[in-house]
Amino acid sequence: MAGAIAMRRVVVKGRRATAESPTVRRILIAVVTLFFGLFLVMPLVVVFHEAFKRGLSAYLSAFQDPYTQHAVYLTLLVAVIAVPLNTIFGLASAWAITKFSFPGKPLLTSLIDLPLWISPVIGGLIYVLLFGRHGWLGGWLIDHDIRILFALPGIVLATTFVTFPFVARGLIPLMQAQGSAEEEAAATLGASGWQIFRRVTIPKIKWGLLYGVILCNARAMGEFGAVSVVSGHIRGRTNTMPLQIEILYNEYQFSAAFAVATLLCALALLTLFLKFIAEWRAARQLAAGSRS
Amino acid sequence: MSRRRHVLPGFGLTMGYTWIYLGVLVLLPLAGLALKTGTMGWGSFWAAISSPQVVASYKVSFGISFLAALTNGVLGLIAAWVLARYEFPGRRVLDALTDLPFAMPTAVAGIALTSLYGPHEWIGGLLAPWGIKVSYTLVGVYVALTFIGLPFVVRTLQPVIADLSAETEEAAATLGAGRWRTFWRVIFPSLLPALLTGVTLAYGRAVGEFGSVIFIAGNRPFHTEITPLLIVSKLESYDYNGAAALGFVMLAASFLIVLVSNGLQGWGARRRVA
């Protein structure tokens, strides 16, 4: 106990010698504030400014457009399919990776990360090569009258591809840090796998899981490159919100384009807020865990 | 390989599901791309990936991404340091905003940056009298790629800075090293692996970026056209072979970048243990 107090005092004393001078501090804080202001805050502000420039009624009238309404509907529909798929995958892969040791684990982790580093355009291209008219399965699909490209299944596939690491990536480090002691105790007491998962693991990871799902959802609703390749840009049928924003923008309907963009921006801000909450809760949980 | 080795159940189920999902959704389609390229023959493959327009697009995609990643390296290091070490009003807001490029759809970022940096707009209007044009030039591509790469350096460095042991810094200070010297000789070398990892990740992300760039770039062939856009225009003109060949080059580049970043991460982990 006395040792701990003495240690702390040295650190507090030492902080003077191991910290920058107040001037340097102020300059660095100013540089970062300016950089973030220019690159992060201003783009956010400009979206809302452009959307509301012509008043609230102009803003609201952007959503009267049936094509825009359909784009919102399609985006929600795609997310409702893609996000649960990736959530189940995220839970399964995080369980496999963090609860067991097996050869090839680093390879599997790298493969799960892969879609993050591949150009979204390639995420669309691979499905065109597979399901397109001249693709590997194109002839068979035409014979059986199944539409994948330029239709909902293609958009869902491309979206799922681009967003599939997010839940897994959020959960793996969290579950690794938490360890498996509680789960193993439950197993020794005779709980079944499903019981352990539902009663022990889910309560431990719920905030990290929630953030992963929300981030996955934000990315799914905002995906542009991959969806643009497979959608065919058919108005009122295969345009998602980001594609609709592109069309409106290219037609110089700036207010309408930015109005749709505000919805996605609000979603992005909500995502950041939930991440903030999730990190705070996870830190508290870890601290509580190490104390007990 | 029996059940007895594992205390917890579910290994077969979760592992099998993980590989099947990964295989169907990612590995098989990617193999299809490689196979498509394989059927082309070397001559037409080389012709597709080395035409002057394509080479010009490599210069934009790979070159400007490099400049953007370097910028993120310098400013991201400062940002990670400030966010991890200093307490000041607004720190939490800046910290939370760091992930914005990750959460904001690329198309939205694209139109927002294009509007900001247009010649008569808020920032573009300030730069115009100096003869600096941003939107529809390479500078615009650079701005967009810097934006989307920003979180990677900061988020890779932050935990490493938080984990730095205070003792080495104190030792350096006790031995009479100034703050500047301590930073360069003691702190910077231990941050270097994470810094390079972050820069590599930002670079990898920038090379493949599409949505935010195409709005601000103007997309003039031979000048501001990026390689992913060329893939899209080849697909739109039903040139599947050309698109596949370019896709294969981009894919190979991504693999290489991931490999380098994994190597750097391993180097950092070994250094921290040592």
Coordinates of C-alpha atoms in Angstrom, one line a residue, chain A residues 90-99 168 170-180 183 197 201 204-205:
Chain A
G90 CA -19.9 -12.0 -36.7
L91 CA -21.1 -13.9 -33.6
A92 CA -20.2 -17.3 -35.0
S93 CA -16.7 -16.3 -36.2
A94 CA -15.9 -14.4 -33.0
W95 CA -16.9 -17.4 -31.0
A96 CA -14.8 -19.8 -33.1
I97 CA -11.8 -17.4 -33.0
T98 CA -11.8 -16.4 -29.4
K99 CA -13.0 -19.6 -27.6
A168 CA -16.8 -9.7 -36.3
G170 CA -15.8 -5.3 -33.1
L171 CA -16.4 -8.6 -31.2
I172 CA -13.1 -10.4 -31.6
P173 CA -10.9 -8.0 -29.6
L174 CA -13.6 -7.5 -27.0
M175 CA -14.1 -11.2 -26.5
Q176 CA -10.4 -11.8 -26.4
A177 CA -9.9 -9.2 -23.7
Q178 CA -12.8 -10.6 -21.6
G179 CA -11.5 -14.1 -21.7
S180 CA -13.6 -17.3 -21.4
E183 CA -18.2 -19.5 -20.0
F197 CA -24.1 -18.1 -25.2
T201 CA -21.7 -14.3 -23.4
K204 CA -20.9 -9.6 -21.5
I205 CA -20.6 -8.4 -25.1

